[in-house]
XYZ file of C-alpha atoms in Angstrom:
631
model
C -18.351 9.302 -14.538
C -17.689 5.654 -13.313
C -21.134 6.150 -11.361
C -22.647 7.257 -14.152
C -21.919 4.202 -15.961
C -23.031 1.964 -13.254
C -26.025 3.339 -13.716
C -26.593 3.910 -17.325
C -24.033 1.302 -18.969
C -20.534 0.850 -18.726
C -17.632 0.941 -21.533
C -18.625 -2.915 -22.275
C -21.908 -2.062 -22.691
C -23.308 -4.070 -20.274
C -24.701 -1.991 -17.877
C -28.149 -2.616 -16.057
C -29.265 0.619 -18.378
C -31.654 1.285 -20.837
C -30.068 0.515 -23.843
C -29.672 2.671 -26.886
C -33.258 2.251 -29.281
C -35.635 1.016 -26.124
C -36.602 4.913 -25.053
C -39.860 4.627 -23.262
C -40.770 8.325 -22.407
C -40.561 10.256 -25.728
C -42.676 9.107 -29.062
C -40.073 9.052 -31.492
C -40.004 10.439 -34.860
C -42.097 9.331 -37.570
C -45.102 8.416 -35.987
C -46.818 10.991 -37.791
C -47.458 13.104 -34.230
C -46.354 16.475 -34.132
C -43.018 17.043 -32.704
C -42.564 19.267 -29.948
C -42.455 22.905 -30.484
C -39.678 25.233 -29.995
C -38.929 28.737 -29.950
C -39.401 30.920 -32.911
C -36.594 32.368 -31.947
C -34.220 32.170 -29.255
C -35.001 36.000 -27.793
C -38.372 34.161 -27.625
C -37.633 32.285 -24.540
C -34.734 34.867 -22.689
C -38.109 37.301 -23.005
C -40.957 34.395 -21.407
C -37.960 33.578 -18.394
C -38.237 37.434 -18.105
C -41.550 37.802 -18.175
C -42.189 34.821 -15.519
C -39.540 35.694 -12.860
C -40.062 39.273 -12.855
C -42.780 39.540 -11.250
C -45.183 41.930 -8.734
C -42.227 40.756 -5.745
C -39.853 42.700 -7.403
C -41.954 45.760 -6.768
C -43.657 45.426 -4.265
C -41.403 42.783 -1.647
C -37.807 43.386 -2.438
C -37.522 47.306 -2.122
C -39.627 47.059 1.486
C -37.455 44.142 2.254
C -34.116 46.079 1.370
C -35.009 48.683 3.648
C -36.488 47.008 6.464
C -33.444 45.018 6.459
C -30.695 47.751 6.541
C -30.808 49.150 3.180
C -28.257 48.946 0.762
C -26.281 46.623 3.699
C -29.535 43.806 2.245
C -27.503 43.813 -1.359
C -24.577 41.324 0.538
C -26.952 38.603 1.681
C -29.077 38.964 -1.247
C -26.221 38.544 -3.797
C -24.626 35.246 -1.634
C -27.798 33.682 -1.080
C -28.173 34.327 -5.005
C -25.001 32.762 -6.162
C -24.843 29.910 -3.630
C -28.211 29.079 -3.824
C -30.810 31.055 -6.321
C -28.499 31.063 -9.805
C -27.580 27.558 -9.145
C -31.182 25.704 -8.593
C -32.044 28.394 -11.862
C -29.632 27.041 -14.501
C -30.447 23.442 -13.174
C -34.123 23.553 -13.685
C -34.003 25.489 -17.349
C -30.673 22.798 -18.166
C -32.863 20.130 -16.657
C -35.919 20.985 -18.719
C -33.351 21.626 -22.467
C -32.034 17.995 -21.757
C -35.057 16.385 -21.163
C -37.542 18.018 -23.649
C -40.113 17.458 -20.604
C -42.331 19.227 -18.374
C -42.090 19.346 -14.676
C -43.515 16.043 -14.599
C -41.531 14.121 -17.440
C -38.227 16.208 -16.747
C -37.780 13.739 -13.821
C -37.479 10.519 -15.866
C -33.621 11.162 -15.480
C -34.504 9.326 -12.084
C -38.321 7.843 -11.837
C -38.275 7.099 -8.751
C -38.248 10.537 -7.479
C -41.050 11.410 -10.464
C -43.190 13.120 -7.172
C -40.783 16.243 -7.664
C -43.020 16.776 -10.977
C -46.342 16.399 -9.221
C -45.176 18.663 -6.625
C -44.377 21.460 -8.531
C -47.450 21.017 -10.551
C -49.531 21.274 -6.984
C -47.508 24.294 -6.254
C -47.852 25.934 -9.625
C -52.133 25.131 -9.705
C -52.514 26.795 -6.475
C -50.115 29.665 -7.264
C -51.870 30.119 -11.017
C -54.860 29.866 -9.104
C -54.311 32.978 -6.376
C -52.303 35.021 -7.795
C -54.681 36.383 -10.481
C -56.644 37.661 -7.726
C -54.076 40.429 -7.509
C -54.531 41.116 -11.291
C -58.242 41.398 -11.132
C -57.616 44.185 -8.344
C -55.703 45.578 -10.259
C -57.190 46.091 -13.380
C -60.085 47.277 -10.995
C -58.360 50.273 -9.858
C -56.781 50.530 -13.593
C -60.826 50.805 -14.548
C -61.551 53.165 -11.459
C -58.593 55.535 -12.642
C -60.372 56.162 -15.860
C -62.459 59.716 -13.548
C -61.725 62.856 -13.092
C -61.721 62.659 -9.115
C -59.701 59.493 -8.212
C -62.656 57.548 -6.332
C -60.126 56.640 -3.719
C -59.241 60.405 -2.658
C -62.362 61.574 -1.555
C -64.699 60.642 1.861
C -67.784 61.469 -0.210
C -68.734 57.926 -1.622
C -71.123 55.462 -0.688
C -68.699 53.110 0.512
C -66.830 55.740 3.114
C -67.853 55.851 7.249
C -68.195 58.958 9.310
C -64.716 58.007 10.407
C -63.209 58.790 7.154
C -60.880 61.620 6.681
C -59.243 63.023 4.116
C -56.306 65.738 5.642
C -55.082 64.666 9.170
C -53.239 67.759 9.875
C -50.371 65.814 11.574
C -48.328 69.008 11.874
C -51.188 70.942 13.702
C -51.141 67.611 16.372
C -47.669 68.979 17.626
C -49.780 71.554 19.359
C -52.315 69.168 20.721
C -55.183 70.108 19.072
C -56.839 70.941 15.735
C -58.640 73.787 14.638
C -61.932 74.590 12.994
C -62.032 72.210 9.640
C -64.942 70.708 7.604
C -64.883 67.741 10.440
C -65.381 70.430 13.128
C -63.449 70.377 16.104
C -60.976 67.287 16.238
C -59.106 66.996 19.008
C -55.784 64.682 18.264
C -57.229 61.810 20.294
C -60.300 61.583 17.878
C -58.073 62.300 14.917
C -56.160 58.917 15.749
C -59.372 57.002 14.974
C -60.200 58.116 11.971
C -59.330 56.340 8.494
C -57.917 57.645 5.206
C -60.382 57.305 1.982
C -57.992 55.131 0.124
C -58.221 52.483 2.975
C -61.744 52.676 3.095
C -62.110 51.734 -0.417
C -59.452 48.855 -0.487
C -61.471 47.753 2.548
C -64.914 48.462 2.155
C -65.382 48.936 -1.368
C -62.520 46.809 -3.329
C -62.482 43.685 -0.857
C -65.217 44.195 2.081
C -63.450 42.667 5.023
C -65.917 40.737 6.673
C -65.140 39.652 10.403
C -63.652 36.449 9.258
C -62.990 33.203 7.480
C -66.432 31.897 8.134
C -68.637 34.559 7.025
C -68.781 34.094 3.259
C -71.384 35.682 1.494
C -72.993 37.056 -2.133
C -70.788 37.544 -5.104
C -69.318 40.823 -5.708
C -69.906 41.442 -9.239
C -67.330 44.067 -10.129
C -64.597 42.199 -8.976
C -65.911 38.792 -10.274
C -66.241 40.468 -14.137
C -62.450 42.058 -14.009
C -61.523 38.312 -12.913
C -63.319 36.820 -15.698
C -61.858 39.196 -18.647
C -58.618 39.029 -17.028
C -58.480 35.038 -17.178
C -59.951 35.505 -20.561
C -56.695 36.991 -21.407
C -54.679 34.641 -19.656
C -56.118 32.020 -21.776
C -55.776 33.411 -25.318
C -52.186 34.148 -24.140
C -51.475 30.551 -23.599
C -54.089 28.643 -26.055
C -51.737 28.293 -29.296
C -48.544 27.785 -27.606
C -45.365 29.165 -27.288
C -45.541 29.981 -30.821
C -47.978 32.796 -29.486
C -46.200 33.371 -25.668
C -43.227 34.048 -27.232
C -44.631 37.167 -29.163
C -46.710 38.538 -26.050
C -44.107 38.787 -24.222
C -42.324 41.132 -26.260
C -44.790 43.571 -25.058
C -45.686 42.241 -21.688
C -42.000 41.943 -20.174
C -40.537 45.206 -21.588
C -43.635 47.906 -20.995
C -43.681 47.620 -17.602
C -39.490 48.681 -17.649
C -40.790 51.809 -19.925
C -43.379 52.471 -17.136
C -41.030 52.041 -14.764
C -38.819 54.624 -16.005
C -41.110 57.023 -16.618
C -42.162 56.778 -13.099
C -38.785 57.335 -11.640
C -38.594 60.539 -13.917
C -41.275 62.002 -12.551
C -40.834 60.648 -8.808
C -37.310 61.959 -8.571
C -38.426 65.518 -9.487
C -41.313 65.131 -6.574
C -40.123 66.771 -2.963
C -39.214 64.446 -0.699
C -37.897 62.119 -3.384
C -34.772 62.324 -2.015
C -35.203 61.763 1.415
C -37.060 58.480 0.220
C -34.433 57.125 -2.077
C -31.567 57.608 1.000
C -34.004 56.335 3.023
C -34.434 52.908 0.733
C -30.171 52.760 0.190
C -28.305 53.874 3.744
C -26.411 51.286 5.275
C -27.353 49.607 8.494
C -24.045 47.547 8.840
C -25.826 46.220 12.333
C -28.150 44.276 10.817
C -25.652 41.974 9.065
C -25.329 40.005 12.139
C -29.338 39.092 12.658
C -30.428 35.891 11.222
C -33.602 37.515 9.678
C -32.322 39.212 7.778
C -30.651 36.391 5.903
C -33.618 34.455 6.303
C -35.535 37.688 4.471
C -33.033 37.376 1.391
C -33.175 33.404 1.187
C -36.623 33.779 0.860
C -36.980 36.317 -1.928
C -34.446 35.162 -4.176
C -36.011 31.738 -4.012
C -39.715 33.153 -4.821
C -38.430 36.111 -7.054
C -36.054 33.620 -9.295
C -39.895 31.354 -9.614
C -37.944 28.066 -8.549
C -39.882 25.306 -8.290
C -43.097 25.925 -10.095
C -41.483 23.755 -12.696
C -42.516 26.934 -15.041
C -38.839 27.199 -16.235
C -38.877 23.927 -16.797
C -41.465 23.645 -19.144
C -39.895 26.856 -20.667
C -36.532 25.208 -20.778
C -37.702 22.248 -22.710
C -38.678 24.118 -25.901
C -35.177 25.227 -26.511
C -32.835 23.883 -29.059
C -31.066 21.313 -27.960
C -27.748 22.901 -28.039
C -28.831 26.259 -26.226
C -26.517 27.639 -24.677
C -28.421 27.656 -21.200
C -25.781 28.504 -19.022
C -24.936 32.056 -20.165
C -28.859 32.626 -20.291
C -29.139 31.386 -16.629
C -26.833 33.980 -15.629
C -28.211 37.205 -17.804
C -31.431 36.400 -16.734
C -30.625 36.241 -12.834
C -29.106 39.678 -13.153
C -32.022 40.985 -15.475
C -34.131 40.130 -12.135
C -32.196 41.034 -9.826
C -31.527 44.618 -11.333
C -35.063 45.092 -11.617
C -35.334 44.896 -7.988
C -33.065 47.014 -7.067
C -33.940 49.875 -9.860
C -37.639 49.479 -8.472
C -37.309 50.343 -5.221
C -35.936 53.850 -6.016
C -38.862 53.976 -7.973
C -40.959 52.822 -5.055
C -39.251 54.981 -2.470
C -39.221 58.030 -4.312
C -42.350 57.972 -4.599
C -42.661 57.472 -0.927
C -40.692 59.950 0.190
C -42.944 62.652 -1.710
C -45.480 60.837 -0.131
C -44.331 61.149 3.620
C -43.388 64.685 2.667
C -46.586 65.992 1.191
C -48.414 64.050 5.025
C -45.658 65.398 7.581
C -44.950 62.167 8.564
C -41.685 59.624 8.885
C -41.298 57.403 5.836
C -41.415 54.746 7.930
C -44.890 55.259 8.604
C -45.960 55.441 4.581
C -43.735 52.415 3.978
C -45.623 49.432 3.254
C -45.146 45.829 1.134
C -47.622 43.421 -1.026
C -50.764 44.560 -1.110
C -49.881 47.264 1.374
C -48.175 49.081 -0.881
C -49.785 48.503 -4.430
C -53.312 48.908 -3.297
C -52.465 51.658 -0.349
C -49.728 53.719 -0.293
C -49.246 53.845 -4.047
C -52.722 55.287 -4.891
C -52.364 57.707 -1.928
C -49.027 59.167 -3.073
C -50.657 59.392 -7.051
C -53.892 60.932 -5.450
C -50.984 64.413 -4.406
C -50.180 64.308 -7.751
C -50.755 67.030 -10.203
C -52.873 65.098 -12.845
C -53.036 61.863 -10.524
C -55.929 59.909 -12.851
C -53.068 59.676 -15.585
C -50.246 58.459 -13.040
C -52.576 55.721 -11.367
C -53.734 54.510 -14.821
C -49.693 54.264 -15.916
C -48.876 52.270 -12.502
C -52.239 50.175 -12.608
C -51.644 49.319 -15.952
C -47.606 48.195 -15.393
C -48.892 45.913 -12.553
C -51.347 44.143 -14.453
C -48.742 43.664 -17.171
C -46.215 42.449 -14.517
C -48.788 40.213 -13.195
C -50.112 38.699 -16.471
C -47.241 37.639 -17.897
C -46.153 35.835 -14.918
C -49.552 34.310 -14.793
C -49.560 33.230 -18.462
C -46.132 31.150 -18.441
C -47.093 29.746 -15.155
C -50.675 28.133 -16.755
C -48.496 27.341 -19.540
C -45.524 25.231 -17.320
C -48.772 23.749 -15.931
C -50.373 22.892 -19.100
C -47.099 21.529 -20.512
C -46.565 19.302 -17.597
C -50.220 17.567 -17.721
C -49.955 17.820 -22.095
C -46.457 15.824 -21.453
C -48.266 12.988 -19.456
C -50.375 11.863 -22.727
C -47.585 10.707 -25.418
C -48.163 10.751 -29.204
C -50.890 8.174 -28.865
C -53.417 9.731 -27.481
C -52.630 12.739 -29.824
C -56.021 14.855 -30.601
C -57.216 18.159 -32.365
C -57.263 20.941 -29.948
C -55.958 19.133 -26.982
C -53.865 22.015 -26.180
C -56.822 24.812 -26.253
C -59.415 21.934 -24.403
C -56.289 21.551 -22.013
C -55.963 25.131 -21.128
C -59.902 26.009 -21.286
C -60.314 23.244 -18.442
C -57.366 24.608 -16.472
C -58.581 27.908 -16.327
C -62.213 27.201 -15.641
C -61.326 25.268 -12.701
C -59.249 27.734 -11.066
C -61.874 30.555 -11.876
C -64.145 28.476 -10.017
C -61.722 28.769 -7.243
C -60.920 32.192 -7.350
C -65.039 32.617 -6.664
C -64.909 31.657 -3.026
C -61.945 35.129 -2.879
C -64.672 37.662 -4.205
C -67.730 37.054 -2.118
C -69.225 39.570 -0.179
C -72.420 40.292 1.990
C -72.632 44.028 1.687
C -71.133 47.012 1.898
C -70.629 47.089 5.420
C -71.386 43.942 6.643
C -68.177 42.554 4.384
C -66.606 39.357 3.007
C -64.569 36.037 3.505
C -62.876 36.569 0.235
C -59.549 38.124 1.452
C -59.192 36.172 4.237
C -59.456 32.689 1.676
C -56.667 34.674 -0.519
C -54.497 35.493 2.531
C -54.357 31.689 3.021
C -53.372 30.586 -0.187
C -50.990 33.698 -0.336
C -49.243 31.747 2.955
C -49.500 27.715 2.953
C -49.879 26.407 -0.727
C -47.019 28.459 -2.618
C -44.520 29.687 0.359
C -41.455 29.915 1.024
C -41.684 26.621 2.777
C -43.141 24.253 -0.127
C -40.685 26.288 -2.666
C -37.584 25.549 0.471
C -38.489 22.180 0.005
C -38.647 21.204 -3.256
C -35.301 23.005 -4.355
C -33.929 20.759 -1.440
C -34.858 17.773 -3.130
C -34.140 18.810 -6.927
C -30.263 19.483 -5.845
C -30.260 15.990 -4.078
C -31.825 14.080 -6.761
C -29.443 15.448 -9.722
C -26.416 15.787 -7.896
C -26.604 12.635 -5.899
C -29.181 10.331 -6.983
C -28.350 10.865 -10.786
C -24.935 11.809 -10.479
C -23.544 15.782 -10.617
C -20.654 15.005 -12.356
C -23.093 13.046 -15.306
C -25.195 16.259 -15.210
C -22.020 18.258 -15.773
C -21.264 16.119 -18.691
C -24.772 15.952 -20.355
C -24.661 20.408 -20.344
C -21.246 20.174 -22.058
C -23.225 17.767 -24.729
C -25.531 20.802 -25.142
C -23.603 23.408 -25.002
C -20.366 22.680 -26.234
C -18.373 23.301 -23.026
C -18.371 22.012 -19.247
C -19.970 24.876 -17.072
C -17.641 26.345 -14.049
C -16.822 23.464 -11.439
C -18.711 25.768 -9.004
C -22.145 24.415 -10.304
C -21.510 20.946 -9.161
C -20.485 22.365 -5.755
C -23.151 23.763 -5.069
C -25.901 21.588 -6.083
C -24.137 18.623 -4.010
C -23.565 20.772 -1.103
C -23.978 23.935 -0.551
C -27.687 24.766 -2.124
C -28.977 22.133 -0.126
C -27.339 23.019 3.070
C -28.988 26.685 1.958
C -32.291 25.454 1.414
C -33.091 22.713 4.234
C -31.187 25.760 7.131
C -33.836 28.813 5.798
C -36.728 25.579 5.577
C -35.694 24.721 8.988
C -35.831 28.395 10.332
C -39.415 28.862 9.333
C -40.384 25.805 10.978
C -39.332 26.592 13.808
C -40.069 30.153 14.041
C -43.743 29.019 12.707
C -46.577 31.881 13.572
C -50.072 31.277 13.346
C -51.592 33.201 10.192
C -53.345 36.519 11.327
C -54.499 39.346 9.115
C -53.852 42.746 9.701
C -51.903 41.786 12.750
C -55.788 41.614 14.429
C -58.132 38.897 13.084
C -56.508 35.213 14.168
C -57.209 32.463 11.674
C -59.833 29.916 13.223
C -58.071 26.050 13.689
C -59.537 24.891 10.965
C -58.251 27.415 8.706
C -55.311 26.799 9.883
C -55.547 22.902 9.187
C -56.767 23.759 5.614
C -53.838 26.027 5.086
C -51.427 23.738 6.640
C -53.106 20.222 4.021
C -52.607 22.768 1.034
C -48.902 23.001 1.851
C -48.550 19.166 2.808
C -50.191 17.708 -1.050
C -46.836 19.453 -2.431
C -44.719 18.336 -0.201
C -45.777 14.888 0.170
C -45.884 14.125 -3.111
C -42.036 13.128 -2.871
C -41.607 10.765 -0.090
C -45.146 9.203 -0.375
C -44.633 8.175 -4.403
C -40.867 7.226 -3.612
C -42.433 4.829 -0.774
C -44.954 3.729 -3.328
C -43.067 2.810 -6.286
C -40.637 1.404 -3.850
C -43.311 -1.196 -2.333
C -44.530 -2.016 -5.737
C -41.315 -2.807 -7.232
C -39.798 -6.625 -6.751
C -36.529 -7.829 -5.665
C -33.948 -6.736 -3.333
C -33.875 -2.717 -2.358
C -30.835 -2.935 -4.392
C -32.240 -4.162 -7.010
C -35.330 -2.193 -6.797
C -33.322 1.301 -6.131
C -31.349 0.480 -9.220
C -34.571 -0.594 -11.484
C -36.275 2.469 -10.192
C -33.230 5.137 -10.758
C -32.219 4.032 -14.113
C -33.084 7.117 -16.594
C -35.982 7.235 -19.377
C -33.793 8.211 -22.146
C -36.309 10.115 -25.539
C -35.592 10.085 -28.720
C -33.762 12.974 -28.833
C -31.273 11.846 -27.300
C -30.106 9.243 -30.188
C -30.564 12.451 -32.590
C -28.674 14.830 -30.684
C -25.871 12.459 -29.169
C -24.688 10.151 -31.157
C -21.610 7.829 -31.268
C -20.338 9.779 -34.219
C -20.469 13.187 -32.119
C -16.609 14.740 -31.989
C -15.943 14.106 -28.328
C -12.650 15.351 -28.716
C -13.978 19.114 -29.346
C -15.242 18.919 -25.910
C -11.778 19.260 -24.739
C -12.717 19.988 -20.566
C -14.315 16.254 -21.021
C -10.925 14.664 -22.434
C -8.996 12.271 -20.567
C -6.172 10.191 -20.712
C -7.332 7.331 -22.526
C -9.715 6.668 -25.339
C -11.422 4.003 -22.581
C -12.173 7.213 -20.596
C -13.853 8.889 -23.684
C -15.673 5.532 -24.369
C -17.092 5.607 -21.049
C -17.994 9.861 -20.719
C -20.139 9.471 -24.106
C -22.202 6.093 -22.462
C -22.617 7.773 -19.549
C -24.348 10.153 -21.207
C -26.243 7.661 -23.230
């Protein structure tokens, strides 16, 4: 608290501060601009956070991860790395945003100097908003292709399939050595080996066209370029009006996939082989405990599952009430996601199980994650299904809702954070629906150079520019990295224990002592070790463990990472040079908080300090000084 006031102003008033009236960052009221929004209601924004961070990981990384790793033995490093480091850097960026009223980029006028955090996150969340829709447009794709009687992926008769494809490999029959008379004629094992299942032919040939590498770009493939249009058409009349509207979509987008989900279980766990799959996905490995990778595996997806700095939940944050009790939401909504994880992959492995069953094989061999698994081994195990066009339509259709909603609240922390940069001033009709038009134009334009093609056979760049995105721009390393410096910043640069006492303003009570902990120490200590571990264990990007990414793809990948992660020390350096005086003088200039003017509404002298009784002290000089801290 005594560092807080040497910052902000001290019980004499007379600290190098903004004072109380000169807010800078906020329009204040009665200019005749629109306020900022809020929620309609409060379910309104637990049902966007749920929306956002439950996302296509959930299904498709965390349930191969938990296996891989030693099954239900992946819950203990999962759950530290998620109180130590996940839950912490959550509540702060939703507590941040409440506080501040701010996007990513405004949020950081608590401390200017380290305003780069904002741009950051805004470079990570454009390149993420623009990739990740890919997956959507796939999958409404399929969704569209599930609509026939004869699932297009389960057959070898289509203009898109090679004399290599198969249909039934007969792995039992291979025990003997060779295979019978069948409608491929006689197959010994050895020729069996190189032939290729119909669903991967049509992720491959038909769906993507794998061309032979990053450099050989070609035509447009229309299909896939109309499902990306009309699903970005969607994304934007999600966003266009507002949370006003996101806050009723959601309703619909965040809780129909759980229904799906369900249903899916219901029928998977009736399936033979479910239960084989579902052991499979839960026995414990207790061995595996003591390799680094796989702590490194659970770092990793709690930090992308829990959407941490996309400065998404920031902008989310930010249109709560003031007084929003942020802390208990922080903590329902981690174990909302969480739980959905771990109830997905029995959904996911049951599935599986059935899957390996039906083929003879080891579930190892059927187990697959991203892409793998949505676009492969999913529509395989559906295609054994008794009535398997209704089941692929139910899972298509829960992944694109999965997808979308994530997608929606990530243009609109985006949005929010470029909107915030224009104050009341510079107010105009329709900003907001110009704002988001432009935004998703540009990224469409993007996306093109991911759906090229040449032709059937003779294949595409397309994946190979998504695989790249999908690895530099939004990775665990640029996400690492930012949390790093958002727990430094508050806790040490702006002061943990004047955090601690600017929640209990909001929220009527001082959160567990734990917070503060962690943010100072431990969550960076978390973040900078698993950031640290990647660098050094750096692998050149590859696809399909085959085609090696050319140098300059590699550079490219490699500058799309470095404009996030720059952005910090390179605008600390440059407000630092263009400031005057000592570096005393200047740190202190540059560090001293944008107060809005919200904060003279919602904490004012008059406000009964004494209720806060976890912020009393001694001596009414101590009170004096907790409130200007604040201030």
């Amino acid at each position: 608290q005594q560092s807080g006031t040497h910052l902000i102003g001290g019980a004499d008033g007379e600290g190098c501060g903004a004072a109380p009236g000169t807010m800078s960052s906020v329009e204040k009221p009665g200019t005749g601009y629109p306020e900022r929004e809020q929620w309609t209601r409060q379910m309104d924004f637990i049902m966007s956070c749920v929306g956002f961070a439950v996302g296509l990981g959930n299904v498709w990384r965390f349930p191969y991860l938990c296996y891989k790793n030693g099954g239900g033995v992946f819950l203990i490093p999962y759950l530290i790395i998620g109180i130590v480091g996940g839950i912490p850097i959550f509540f702060l960026e939703i507590a941040l945003g409440q506080f501040m009223k701010a996007g990513s980029i405004n949020v950081w006028n608590i401390a200017p100097l380290f305003k780069g955090l904002g741009y950051a996150s805004m470079v990570i969340v454009f390149f993420c908003n623009t990739y990740y829709i890919m997956v959507l447009a796939w999958a409404f794709y399929y969704f569209i292709k599930s609509f026939n009687s004869t699932l297009p992926w389960s057959t070898c008769d289509n203009t898109w399939n090679t004399p290599s494809c198969i249909e039934i490999f007969h792995h039992e029959d291979c025990l003997n050595g060779t295979i019978g008379n069948t409608t491929y004629g006689n197959l010994t094992c050895e020729e069996l080996a190189d032939g290729r299942s119909p669903i991967i032919e049509f992720w491959e040939n038909k769906v993507l066209n794998i061309s032979e590498g990053l450099n050989y770009p070609g035509s447009i493939n229309w299909e896939l370029m109309l499902c990306l249009m009309a699903v970005w058409v969607m994304v934007y009349f999600c966003v266009w009006k507002g949370v006003k509207s996101t806050g009723k979509i959601v309703y619909f987008t965040a809780t129909f996939p759980y229904v799906v989900l369900i249903i899916l279980l219901v029928r998977g766990i009736t399936l033979p082989g479910a239960y084989d799959g579902i052991m499979y996905y839960i026995k414990p490995d207790w061995s595996k405990l003591g390799e680094a990778q796989v702590w490194i595996d659970a770092g990793t997806q709690i930090f992308f599952s829990y959407a941490i700095g996309l400065g998404a939940l920031t902008a989310l944050g930010s249109y709560n009430r003031f007084h929003n009790d942020c802390y208990k939401d922080a903590f329902m909504l981690a174990l909302i996601n969480s739980g959905t994880s771990f109830f997905a992959g029995f959904v996911v492995f049951a599935i599986l199980g059935f899957m390996a069953n039906e083929q003879g094989v080891d579930i190892s061999q059927v187990a697959e994650t991203g892409p793998g698994l949505a676009f492969i081994a999913y529509p395989k195990a559906v295609s054994l299904m008794p009535m398997p066009p209704i089941w692929a339509a139910l899972f298509f259709f829960m992944l694109l809702l999965l997808g979308l909603d994530s997608q929606f609240v990530g243009v609109e922390g985006f949005v929010t954070g470029i909107l915030d940069l224009f104050p009341g001033k510079y107010y105009m009709r329709y900003r907001r629906e110009i704002s988001v038009a432009i935004c998703c134009l540009m990224c469409f334009i993007i996306d093109l150079s991911m759906v090229t093609q040449v032709s059937y056979h003779c294949l595409t760049g397309g994946m190979y520019v998504f695989q790249l995105f999908d690895y530099y721009s939004a990775s665990g390393m640029t996400l690492l990295w930012q949390a790093f410096w958002e727990c430094i910043v508050v806790s040490w640069v702006y002061g943990a224990d004047r955090f601690m006492d600017d929640i209990a303003r909001m929220i009527g009570y001082r959160p567990f002592p734990w917070m503060k902990w962690c943010w100072s120490f431990i969550t960076p200590c978390v973040c900078m070790g698993i950031f640290l571990f990647h660098l050094f264990n750096y692998k050149p990007l590859t696809y399909n463990n085959t085609y090696v990414y050319p140098w300059w793809g590699e550079v490219i990948g490699w500058c799309m990472a470095l404009m996030s992660m720059l952005c910090i020390p390179v605008s600390v350096l440059y407000k630092l040079c263009r400031s005057t005086g000592t570096f005393m003088e200047r740190w202190e200039k540059l560090t001293k908080p944008q107060w809005g003017s919200h904060h003279l509404e919602y904490m004012s002298p008059d406000t009964d300090i004494k209720s806060l009784t976890s912020l009393s002290t001694d001596t009414e000089d101590s009170k004096v000084i907790i409130f200007e801290s604040v201030m």
